[in-house]
Amino acid sequence: MCDSKVNRCECVNKTFEQLKVYESFEAAQLATQCGTECEGCIPYIKLMFASNEYEFDIEDPRLSAYE
Ligand code: FES
């Protein structure tokens, strides 16, 4: 199945829903190392904290604010 939605940090295998339990991007990163490998998920995780959504289109137009 082809799923083009982004809903996790692939490198540490944590879903955005799992990361949302932390207070902030920085706290989530400290606890799980999310965003420290390929770094591709960083704008999505920041958008997740800002929007309270857990999955995003790869080209969500809101990402530009977090790159
Ligand atoms: S997908 Fe999150 S660091 Fe690679």
JSON list of N, CA, C and O in Angstrom, two decimals, residues 16-66:
[
{"chain": "A", "resi": 16, "resn": "PHE", "atom": "N", "xyz": [4.03, 10.72, 15.31]},
{"chain": "A", "resi": 16, "resn": "PHE", "atom": "CA", "xyz": [3.81, 12.06, 15.84]},
{"chain": "A", "resi": 16, "resn": "PHE", "atom": "C", "xyz": [2.85, 11.99, 17.03]},
{"chain": "A", "resi": 16, "resn": "PHE", "atom": "O", "xyz": [2.96, 12.77, 17.96]},
{"chain": "A", "resi": 17, "resn": "GLU", "atom": "N", "xyz": [1.95, 11.05, 16.99]},
{"chain": "A", "resi": 17, "resn": "GLU", "atom": "CA", "xyz": [1.04, 10.89, 18.12]},
{"chain": "A", "resi": 17, "resn": "GLU", "atom": "C", "xyz": [1.83, 10.53, 19.39]},
{"chain": "A", "resi": 17, "resn": "GLU", "atom": "O", "xyz": [1.53, 11.02, 20.47]},
{"chain": "A", "resi": 18, "resn": "GLN", "atom": "N", "xyz": [2.84, 9.69, 19.24]},
{"chain": "A", "resi": 18, "resn": "GLN", "atom": "CA", "xyz": [3.68, 9.35, 20.40]},
{"chain": "A", "resi": 18, "resn": "GLN", "atom": "C", "xyz": [4.49, 10.56, 20.86]},
{"chain": "A", "resi": 18, "resn": "GLN", "atom": "O", "xyz": [4.71, 10.75, 22.06]},
{"chain": "A", "resi": 19, "resn": "LEU", "atom": "N", "xyz": [4.94, 11.35, 19.91]},
{"chain": "A", "resi": 19, "resn": "LEU", "atom": "CA", "xyz": [5.80, 12.50, 20.26]},
{"chain": "A", "resi": 19, "resn": "LEU", "atom": "C", "xyz": [4.99, 13.63, 20.90]},
{"chain": "A", "resi": 19, "resn": "LEU", "atom": "O", "xyz": [5.53, 14.45, 21.63]},
{"chain": "A", "resi": 20, "resn": "LYS", "atom": "N", "xyz": [3.70, 13.64, 20.65]},
{"chain": "A", "resi": 20, "resn": "LYS", "atom": "CA", "xyz": [2.85, 14.72, 21.14]},
{"chain": "A", "resi": 20, "resn": "LYS", "atom": "C", "xyz": [2.75, 14.73, 22.67]},
{"chain": "A", "resi": 20, "resn": "LYS", "atom": "O", "xyz": [2.39, 15.75, 23.25]},
{"chain": "A", "resi": 21, "resn": "VAL", "atom": "N", "xyz": [3.09, 13.63, 23.31]},
{"chain": "A", "resi": 21, "resn": "VAL", "atom": "CA", "xyz": [3.00, 13.61, 24.77]},
{"chain": "A", "resi": 21, "resn": "VAL", "atom": "C", "xyz": [4.04, 14.54, 25.41]},
{"chain": "A", "resi": 21, "resn": "VAL", "atom": "O", "xyz": [3.89, 14.93, 26.57]},
{"chain": "A", "resi": 22, "resn": "TYR", "atom": "N", "xyz": [5.05, 14.90, 24.66]},
{"chain": "A", "resi": 22, "resn": "TYR", "atom": "CA", "xyz": [6.06, 15.82, 25.21]},
{"chain": "A", "resi": 22, "resn": "TYR", "atom": "C", "xyz": [5.57, 17.25, 25.07]},
{"chain": "A", "resi": 22, "resn": "TYR", "atom": "O", "xyz": [4.69, 17.55, 24.27]},
{"chain": "A", "resi": 23, "resn": "GLU", "atom": "N", "xyz": [6.17, 18.13, 25.85]},
{"chain": "A", "resi": 23, "resn": "GLU", "atom": "CA", "xyz": [5.70, 19.51, 25.90]},
{"chain": "A", "resi": 23, "resn": "GLU", "atom": "C", "xyz": [6.03, 20.31, 24.66]},
{"chain": "A", "resi": 23, "resn": "GLU", "atom": "O", "xyz": [5.36, 21.29, 24.35]},
{"chain": "A", "resi": 24, "resn": "SER", "atom": "N", "xyz": [7.11, 19.94, 24.00]},
{"chain": "A", "resi": 24, "resn": "SER", "atom": "CA", "xyz": [7.60, 20.77, 22.91]},
{"chain": "A", "resi": 24, "resn": "SER", "atom": "C", "xyz": [8.47, 19.92, 22.00]},
{"chain": "A", "resi": 24, "resn": "SER", "atom": "O", "xyz": [8.85, 18.80, 22.36]},
{"chain": "A", "resi": 25, "resn": "PHE", "atom": "N", "xyz": [8.78, 20.46, 20.86]},
{"chain": "A", "resi": 25, "resn": "PHE", "atom": "CA", "xyz": [9.71, 19.78, 19.96]},
{"chain": "A", "resi": 25, "resn": "PHE", "atom": "C", "xyz": [11.02, 19.46, 20.68]},
{"chain": "A", "resi": 25, "resn": "PHE", "atom": "O", "xyz": [11.55, 18.36, 20.59]},
{"chain": "A", "resi": 26, "resn": "GLU", "atom": "N", "xyz": [11.53, 20.44, 21.41]},
{"chain": "A", "resi": 26, "resn": "GLU", "atom": "CA", "xyz": [12.82, 20.26, 22.08]},
{"chain": "A", "resi": 26, "resn": "GLU", "atom": "C", "xyz": [12.75, 19.13, 23.11]},
{"chain": "A", "resi": 26, "resn": "GLU", "atom": "O", "xyz": [13.68, 18.33, 23.22]},
{"chain": "A", "resi": 27, "resn": "ALA", "atom": "N", "xyz": [11.67, 19.08, 23.86]},
{"chain": "A", "resi": 27, "resn": "ALA", "atom": "CA", "xyz": [11.52, 18.02, 24.87]},
{"chain": "A", "resi": 27, "resn": "ALA", "atom": "C", "xyz": [11.39, 16.65, 24.20]},
{"chain": "A", "resi": 27, "resn": "ALA", "atom": "O", "xyz": [11.97, 15.66, 24.67]},
{"chain": "A", "resi": 28, "resn": "ALA", "atom": "N", "xyz": [10.65, 16.59, 23.10]},
{"chain": "A", "resi": 28, "resn": "ALA", "atom": "CA", "xyz": [10.49, 15.33, 22.37]},
{"chain": "A", "resi": 28, "resn": "ALA", "atom": "C", "xyz": [11.83, 14.87, 21.82]},
{"chain": "A", "resi": 28, "resn": "ALA", "atom": "O", "xyz": [12.18, 13.68, 21.88]},
{"chain": "A", "resi": 29, "resn": "GLN", "atom": "N", "xyz": [12.59, 15.81, 21.33]},
{"chain": "A", "resi": 29, "resn": "GLN", "atom": "CA", "xyz": [13.89, 15.46, 20.75]},
{"chain": "A", "resi": 29, "resn": "GLN", "atom": "C", "xyz": [14.85, 14.97, 21.83]},
{"chain": "A", "resi": 29, "resn": "GLN", "atom": "O", "xyz": [15.57, 13.99, 21.64]},
{"chain": "A", "resi": 30, "resn": "LEU", "atom": "N", "xyz": [14.83, 15.62, 22.96]},
{"chain": "A", "resi": 30, "resn": "LEU", "atom": "CA", "xyz": [15.71, 15.22, 24.05]},
{"chain": "A", "resi": 30, "resn": "LEU", "atom": "C", "xyz": [15.37, 13.80, 24.51]},
{"chain": "A", "resi": 30, "resn": "LEU", "atom": "O", "xyz": [16.26, 12.99, 24.77]},
{"chain": "A", "resi": 31, "resn": "ALA", "atom": "N", "xyz": [14.10, 13.50, 24.59]},
{"chain": "A", "resi": 31, "resn": "ALA", "atom": "CA", "xyz": [13.66, 12.20, 25.10]},
{"chain": "A", "resi": 31, "resn": "ALA", "atom": "C", "xyz": [13.82, 11.07, 24.10]},
{"chain": "A", "resi": 31, "resn": "ALA", "atom": "O", "xyz": [14.05, 9.92, 24.48]},
{"chain": "A", "resi": 32, "resn": "THR", "atom": "N", "xyz": [13.63, 11.35, 22.82]},
{"chain": "A", "resi": 32, "resn": "THR", "atom": "CA", "xyz": [13.54, 10.25, 21.84]},
{"chain": "A", "resi": 32, "resn": "THR", "atom": "C", "xyz": [14.60, 10.32, 20.75]},
{"chain": "A", "resi": 32, "resn": "THR", "atom": "O", "xyz": [14.68, 9.41, 19.94]},
{"chain": "A", "resi": 33, "resn": "GLN", "atom": "N", "xyz": [15.34, 11.41, 20.67]},
{"chain": "A", "resi": 33, "resn": "GLN", "atom": "CA", "xyz": [16.28, 11.65, 19.57]},
{"chain": "A", "resi": 33, "resn": "GLN", "atom": "C", "xyz": [15.58, 11.92, 18.24]},
{"chain": "A", "resi": 33, "resn": "GLN", "atom": "O", "xyz": [16.23, 11.91, 17.19]},
{"chain": "A", "resi": 34, "resn": "CYS", "atom": "N", "xyz": [14.27, 12.13, 18.26]},
{"chain": "A", "resi": 34, "resn": "CYS", "atom": "CA", "xyz": [13.59, 12.38, 16.98]},
{"chain": "A", "resi": 34, "resn": "CYS", "atom": "C", "xyz": [14.19, 13.61, 16.31]},
{"chain": "A", "resi": 34, "resn": "CYS", "atom": "O", "xyz": [14.56, 14.57, 16.97]},
{"chain": "A", "resi": 35, "resn": "GLY", "atom": "N", "xyz": [14.32, 13.52, 15.01]},
{"chain": "A", "resi": 35, "resn": "GLY", "atom": "CA", "xyz": [14.85, 14.65, 14.24]},
{"chain": "A", "resi": 35, "resn": "GLY", "atom": "C", "xyz": [16.36, 14.80, 14.29]},
{"chain": "A", "resi": 35, "resn": "GLY", "atom": "O", "xyz": [16.88, 15.79, 13.80]},
{"chain": "A", "resi": 36, "resn": "THR", "atom": "N", "xyz": [17.06, 13.84, 14.85]},
{"chain": "A", "resi": 36, "resn": "THR", "atom": "CA", "xyz": [18.52, 14.00, 14.97]},
{"chain": "A", "resi": 36, "resn": "THR", "atom": "C", "xyz": [19.28, 13.22, 13.91]},
{"chain": "A", "resi": 36, "resn": "THR", "atom": "O", "xyz": [20.49, 13.34, 13.82]},
{"chain": "A", "resi": 37, "resn": "GLU", "atom": "N", "xyz": [18.59, 12.42, 13.11]},
{"chain": "A", "resi": 37, "resn": "GLU", "atom": "CA", "xyz": [19.32, 11.64, 12.10]},
{"chain": "A", "resi": 37, "resn": "GLU", "atom": "C", "xyz": [19.21, 12.30, 10.73]},
{"chain": "A", "resi": 37, "resn": "GLU", "atom": "O", "xyz": [20.00, 13.17, 10.40]},
{"chain": "A", "resi": 38, "resn": "CYS", "atom": "N", "xyz": [18.20, 11.92, 9.93]},
{"chain": "A", "resi": 38, "resn": "CYS", "atom": "CA", "xyz": [18.11, 12.57, 8.61]},
{"chain": "A", "resi": 38, "resn": "CYS", "atom": "C", "xyz": [17.59, 14.00, 8.70]},
{"chain": "A", "resi": 38, "resn": "CYS", "atom": "O", "xyz": [17.77, 14.79, 7.80]},
{"chain": "A", "resi": 39, "resn": "GLU", "atom": "N", "xyz": [16.91, 14.33, 9.79]},
{"chain": "A", "resi": 39, "resn": "GLU", "atom": "CA", "xyz": [16.34, 15.65, 10.07]},
{"chain": "A", "resi": 39, "resn": "GLU", "atom": "C", "xyz": [15.16, 16.02, 9.18]},
{"chain": "A", "resi": 39, "resn": "GLU", "atom": "O", "xyz": [14.63, 17.11, 9.27]},
{"chain": "A", "resi": 40, "resn": "GLY", "atom": "N", "xyz": [14.75, 15.10, 8.32]},
{"chain": "A", "resi": 40, "resn": "GLY", "atom": "CA", "xyz": [13.65, 15.40, 7.39]},
{"chain": "A", "resi": 40, "resn": "GLY", "atom": "C", "xyz": [12.32, 15.61, 8.08]},
{"chain": "A", "resi": 40, "resn": "GLY", "atom": "O", "xyz": [11.44, 16.27, 7.55]},
{"chain": "A", "resi": 41, "resn": "CYS", "atom": "N", "xyz": [12.16, 15.06, 9.27]},
{"chain": "A", "resi": 41, "resn": "CYS", "atom": "CA", "xyz": [10.88, 15.15, 9.96]},
{"chain": "A", "resi": 41, "resn": "CYS", "atom": "C", "xyz": [10.74, 16.43, 10.78]},
{"chain": "A", "resi": 41, "resn": "CYS", "atom": "O", "xyz": [9.65, 16.71, 11.28]},
{"chain": "A", "resi": 42, "resn": "ILE", "atom": "N", "xyz": [11.80, 17.19, 10.95]},
{"chain": "A", "resi": 42, "resn": "ILE", "atom": "CA", "xyz": [11.76, 18.32, 11.88]},
{"chain": "A", "resi": 42, "resn": "ILE", "atom": "C", "xyz": [10.62, 19.30, 11.59]},
{"chain": "A", "resi": 42, "resn": "ILE", "atom": "O", "xyz": [9.84, 19.63, 12.49]},
{"chain": "A", "resi": 43, "resn": "PRO", "atom": "N", "xyz": [10.46, 19.77, 10.34]},
{"chain": "A", "resi": 43, "resn": "PRO", "atom": "CA", "xyz": [9.35, 20.71, 10.11]},
{"chain": "A", "resi": 43, "resn": "PRO", "atom": "C", "xyz": [7.99, 20.09, 10.39]},
{"chain": "A", "resi": 43, "resn": "PRO", "atom": "O", "xyz": [7.08, 20.79, 10.86]},
{"chain": "A", "resi": 44, "resn": "TYR", "atom": "N", "xyz": [7.85, 18.81, 10.14]},
{"chain": "A", "resi": 44, "resn": "TYR", "atom": "CA", "xyz": [6.57, 18.13, 10.41]},
{"chain": "A", "resi": 44, "resn": "TYR", "atom": "C", "xyz": [6.31, 18.05, 11.90]},
{"chain": "A", "resi": 44, "resn": "TYR", "atom": "O", "xyz": [5.18, 18.23, 12.35]},
{"chain": "A", "resi": 45, "resn": "ILE", "atom": "N", "xyz": [7.34, 17.77, 12.67]},
{"chain": "A", "resi": 45, "resn": "ILE", "atom": "CA", "xyz": [7.15, 17.68, 14.12]},
{"chain": "A", "resi": 45, "resn": "ILE", "atom": "C", "xyz": [6.80, 19.05, 14.69]},
{"chain": "A", "resi": 45, "resn": "ILE", "atom": "O", "xyz": [5.92, 19.19, 15.53]},
{"chain": "A", "resi": 46, "resn": "LYS", "atom": "N", "xyz": [7.45, 20.09, 14.19]},
{"chain": "A", "resi": 46, "resn": "LYS", "atom": "CA", "xyz": [7.12, 21.44, 14.66]},
{"chain": "A", "resi": 46, "resn": "LYS", "atom": "C", "xyz": [5.70, 21.80, 14.28]},
{"chain": "A", "resi": 46, "resn": "LYS", "atom": "O", "xyz": [4.96, 22.39, 15.07]},
{"chain": "A", "resi": 47, "resn": "LEU", "atom": "N", "xyz": [5.30, 21.43, 13.07]},
{"chain": "A", "resi": 47, "resn": "LEU", "atom": "CA", "xyz": [3.93, 21.69, 12.64]},
{"chain": "A", "resi": 47, "resn": "LEU", "atom": "C", "xyz": [2.94, 20.88, 13.47]},
{"chain": "A", "resi": 47, "resn": "LEU", "atom": "O", "xyz": [1.86, 21.37, 13.82]},
{"chain": "A", "resi": 48, "resn": "MET", "atom": "N", "xyz": [3.32, 19.69, 13.85]},
{"chain": "A", "resi": 48, "resn": "MET", "atom": "CA", "xyz": [2.47, 18.85, 14.69]},
{"chain": "A", "resi": 48, "resn": "MET", "atom": "C", "xyz": [2.21, 19.55, 16.03]},
{"chain": "A", "resi": 48, "resn": "MET", "atom": "O", "xyz": [1.07, 19.64, 16.48]},
{"chain": "A", "resi": 49, "resn": "PHE", "atom": "N", "xyz": [3.26, 20.10, 16.63]},
{"chain": "A", "resi": 49, "resn": "PHE", "atom": "CA", "xyz": [3.06, 20.80, 17.90]},
{"chain": "A", "resi": 49, "resn": "PHE", "atom": "C", "xyz": [2.21, 22.06, 17.71]},
{"chain": "A", "resi": 49, "resn": "PHE", "atom": "O", "xyz": [1.43, 22.43, 18.58]},
{"chain": "A", "resi": 50, "resn": "ALA", "atom": "N", "xyz": [2.34, 22.71, 16.58]},
{"chain": "A", "resi": 50, "resn": "ALA", "atom": "CA", "xyz": [1.59, 23.94, 16.34]},
{"chain": "A", "resi": 50, "resn": "ALA", "atom": "C", "xyz": [0.14, 23.67, 15.99]},
{"chain": "A", "resi": 50, "resn": "ALA", "atom": "O", "xyz": [-0.74, 24.49, 16.28]},
{"chain": "A", "resi": 51, "resn": "SER", "atom": "N", "xyz": [-0.14, 22.54, 15.37]},
{"chain": "A", "resi": 51, "resn": "SER", "atom": "CA", "xyz": [-1.48, 22.32, 14.81]},
{"chain": "A", "resi": 51, "resn": "SER", "atom": "C", "xyz": [-2.30, 21.28, 15.56]},
{"chain": "A", "resi": 51, "resn": "SER", "atom": "O", "xyz": [-3.50, 21.16, 15.34]},
{"chain": "A", "resi": 52, "resn": "ASN", "atom": "N", "xyz": [-1.65, 20.46, 16.39]},
{"chain": "A", "resi": 52, "resn": "ASN", "atom": "CA", "xyz": [-2.33, 19.33, 17.03]},
{"chain": "A", "resi": 52, "resn": "ASN", "atom": "C", "xyz": [-2.87, 18.30, 16.04]},
{"chain": "A", "resi": 52, "resn": "ASN", "atom": "O", "xyz": [-3.77, 17.55, 16.37]},
{"chain": "A", "resi": 53, "resn": "GLU", "atom": "N", "xyz": [-2.29, 18.25, 14.85]},
{"chain": "A", "resi": 53, "resn": "GLU", "atom": "CA", "xyz": [-2.62, 17.18, 13.91]},
{"chain": "A", "resi": 53, "resn": "GLU", "atom": "C", "xyz": [-1.47, 16.17, 13.94]},
{"chain": "A", "resi": 53, "resn": "GLU", "atom": "O", "xyz": [-0.35, 16.51, 14.28]},
{"chain": "A", "resi": 54, "resn": "TYR", "atom": "N", "xyz": [-1.79, 14.95, 13.51]},
{"chain": "A", "resi": 54, "resn": "TYR", "atom": "CA", "xyz": [-0.78, 13.89, 13.60]},
{"chain": "A", "resi": 54, "resn": "TYR", "atom": "C", "xyz": [-0.31, 13.35, 12.27]},
{"chain": "A", "resi": 54, "resn": "TYR", "atom": "O", "xyz": [0.55, 12.49, 12.23]},
{"chain": "A", "resi": 55, "resn": "GLU", "atom": "N", "xyz": [-0.93, 13.79, 11.19]},
{"chain": "A", "resi": 55, "resn": "GLU", "atom": "CA", "xyz": [-0.41, 13.35, 9.90]},
{"chain": "A", "resi": 55, "resn": "GLU", "atom": "C", "xyz": [-0.60, 14.43, 8.86]},
{"chain": "A", "resi": 55, "resn": "GLU", "atom": "O", "xyz": [-1.56, 15.19, 8.91]},
{"chain": "A", "resi": 56, "resn": "PHE", "atom": "N", "xyz": [0.37, 14.48, 7.95]},
{"chain": "A", "resi": 56, "resn": "PHE", "atom": "CA", "xyz": [0.44, 15.61, 7.03]},
{"chain": "A", "resi": 56, "resn": "PHE", "atom": "C", "xyz": [0.76, 15.14, 5.62]},
{"chain": "A", "resi": 56, "resn": "PHE", "atom": "O", "xyz": [1.44, 14.14, 5.42]},
{"chain": "A", "resi": 57, "resn": "ASP", "atom": "N", "xyz": [0.29, 15.93, 4.66]},
{"chain": "A", "resi": 57, "resn": "ASP", "atom": "CA", "xyz": [0.75, 15.72, 3.29]},
{"chain": "A", "resi": 57, "resn": "ASP", "atom": "C", "xyz": [2.24, 16.05, 3.24]},
{"chain": "A", "resi": 57, "resn": "ASP", "atom": "O", "xyz": [2.71, 16.95, 3.93]},
{"chain": "A", "resi": 58, "resn": "ILE", "atom": "N", "xyz": [2.94, 15.33, 2.37]},
{"chain": "A", "resi": 58, "resn": "ILE", "atom": "CA", "xyz": [4.38, 15.57, 2.24]},
{"chain": "A", "resi": 58, "resn": "ILE", "atom": "C", "xyz": [4.65, 17.03, 1.92]},
{"chain": "A", "resi": 58, "resn": "ILE", "atom": "O", "xyz": [5.63, 17.61, 2.40]},
{"chain": "A", "resi": 59, "resn": "GLU", "atom": "N", "xyz": [3.76, 17.63, 1.13]},
{"chain": "A", "resi": 59, "resn": "GLU", "atom": "CA", "xyz": [3.98, 19.02, 0.73]},
{"chain": "A", "resi": 59, "resn": "GLU", "atom": "C", "xyz": [2.98, 19.96, 1.39]},
{"chain": "A", "resi": 59, "resn": "GLU", "atom": "O", "xyz": [2.53, 20.93, 0.78]},
{"chain": "A", "resi": 60, "resn": "ASP", "atom": "N", "xyz": [2.65, 19.71, 2.61]},
{"chain": "A", "resi": 60, "resn": "ASP", "atom": "CA", "xyz": [1.74, 20.61, 3.32]},
{"chain": "A", "resi": 60, "resn": "ASP", "atom": "C", "xyz": [2.27, 22.04, 3.24]},
{"chain": "A", "resi": 60, "resn": "ASP", "atom": "O", "xyz": [3.42, 22.30, 3.61]},
{"chain": "A", "resi": 61, "resn": "PRO", "atom": "N", "xyz": [1.46, 22.97, 2.75]},
{"chain": "A", "resi": 61, "resn": "PRO", "atom": "CA", "xyz": [1.95, 24.34, 2.56]},
{"chain": "A", "resi": 61, "resn": "PRO", "atom": "C", "xyz": [2.35, 25.04, 3.86]},
{"chain": "A", "resi": 61, "resn": "PRO", "atom": "O", "xyz": [3.13, 25.99, 3.84]},
{"chain": "A", "resi": 62, "resn": "ARG", "atom": "N", "xyz": [1.87, 24.55, 4.98]},
{"chain": "A", "resi": 62, "resn": "ARG", "atom": "CA", "xyz": [2.23, 25.19, 6.26]},
{"chain": "A", "resi": 62, "resn": "ARG", "atom": "C", "xyz": [3.66, 24.89, 6.66]},
{"chain": "A", "resi": 62, "resn": "ARG", "atom": "O", "xyz": [4.21, 25.56, 7.53]},
{"chain": "A", "resi": 63, "resn": "LEU", "atom": "N", "xyz": [4.28, 23.90, 6.03]},
{"chain": "A", "resi": 63, "resn": "LEU", "atom": "CA", "xyz": [5.65, 23.51, 6.43]},
{"chain": "A", "resi": 63, "resn": "LEU", "atom": "C", "xyz": [6.66, 24.61, 6.21]},
{"chain": "A", "resi": 63, "resn": "LEU", "atom": "O", "xyz": [7.67, 24.67, 6.91]},
{"chain": "A", "resi": 64, "resn": "SER", "atom": "N", "xyz": [6.39, 25.48, 5.25]},
{"chain": "A", "resi": 64, "resn": "SER", "atom": "CA", "xyz": [7.38, 26.51, 4.94]},
{"chain": "A", "resi": 64, "resn": "SER", "atom": "C", "xyz": [7.68, 27.40, 6.15]},
{"chain": "A", "resi": 64, "resn": "SER", "atom": "O", "xyz": [8.77, 27.95, 6.27]},
{"chain": "A", "resi": 65, "resn": "ALA", "atom": "N", "xyz": [6.75, 27.49, 7.08]},
{"chain": "A", "resi": 65, "resn": "ALA", "atom": "CA", "xyz": [6.97, 28.30, 8.27]},
{"chain": "A", "resi": 65, "resn": "ALA", "atom": "C", "xyz": [7.95, 27.63, 9.25]},
{"chain": "A", "resi": 65, "resn": "ALA", "atom": "O", "xyz": [8.46, 28.27, 10.16]},
{"chain": "A", "resi": 66, "resn": "TYR", "atom": "N", "xyz": [8.22, 26.35, 9.03]},
{"chain": "A", "resi": 66, "resn": "TYR", "atom": "CA", "xyz": [9.04, 25.60, 10.01]},
{"chain": "A", "resi": 66, "resn": "TYR", "atom": "C", "xyz": [10.33, 25.06, 9.44]},
{"chain": "A", "resi": 66, "resn": "TYR", "atom": "O", "xyz": [10.96, 24.22, 10.04]}
]
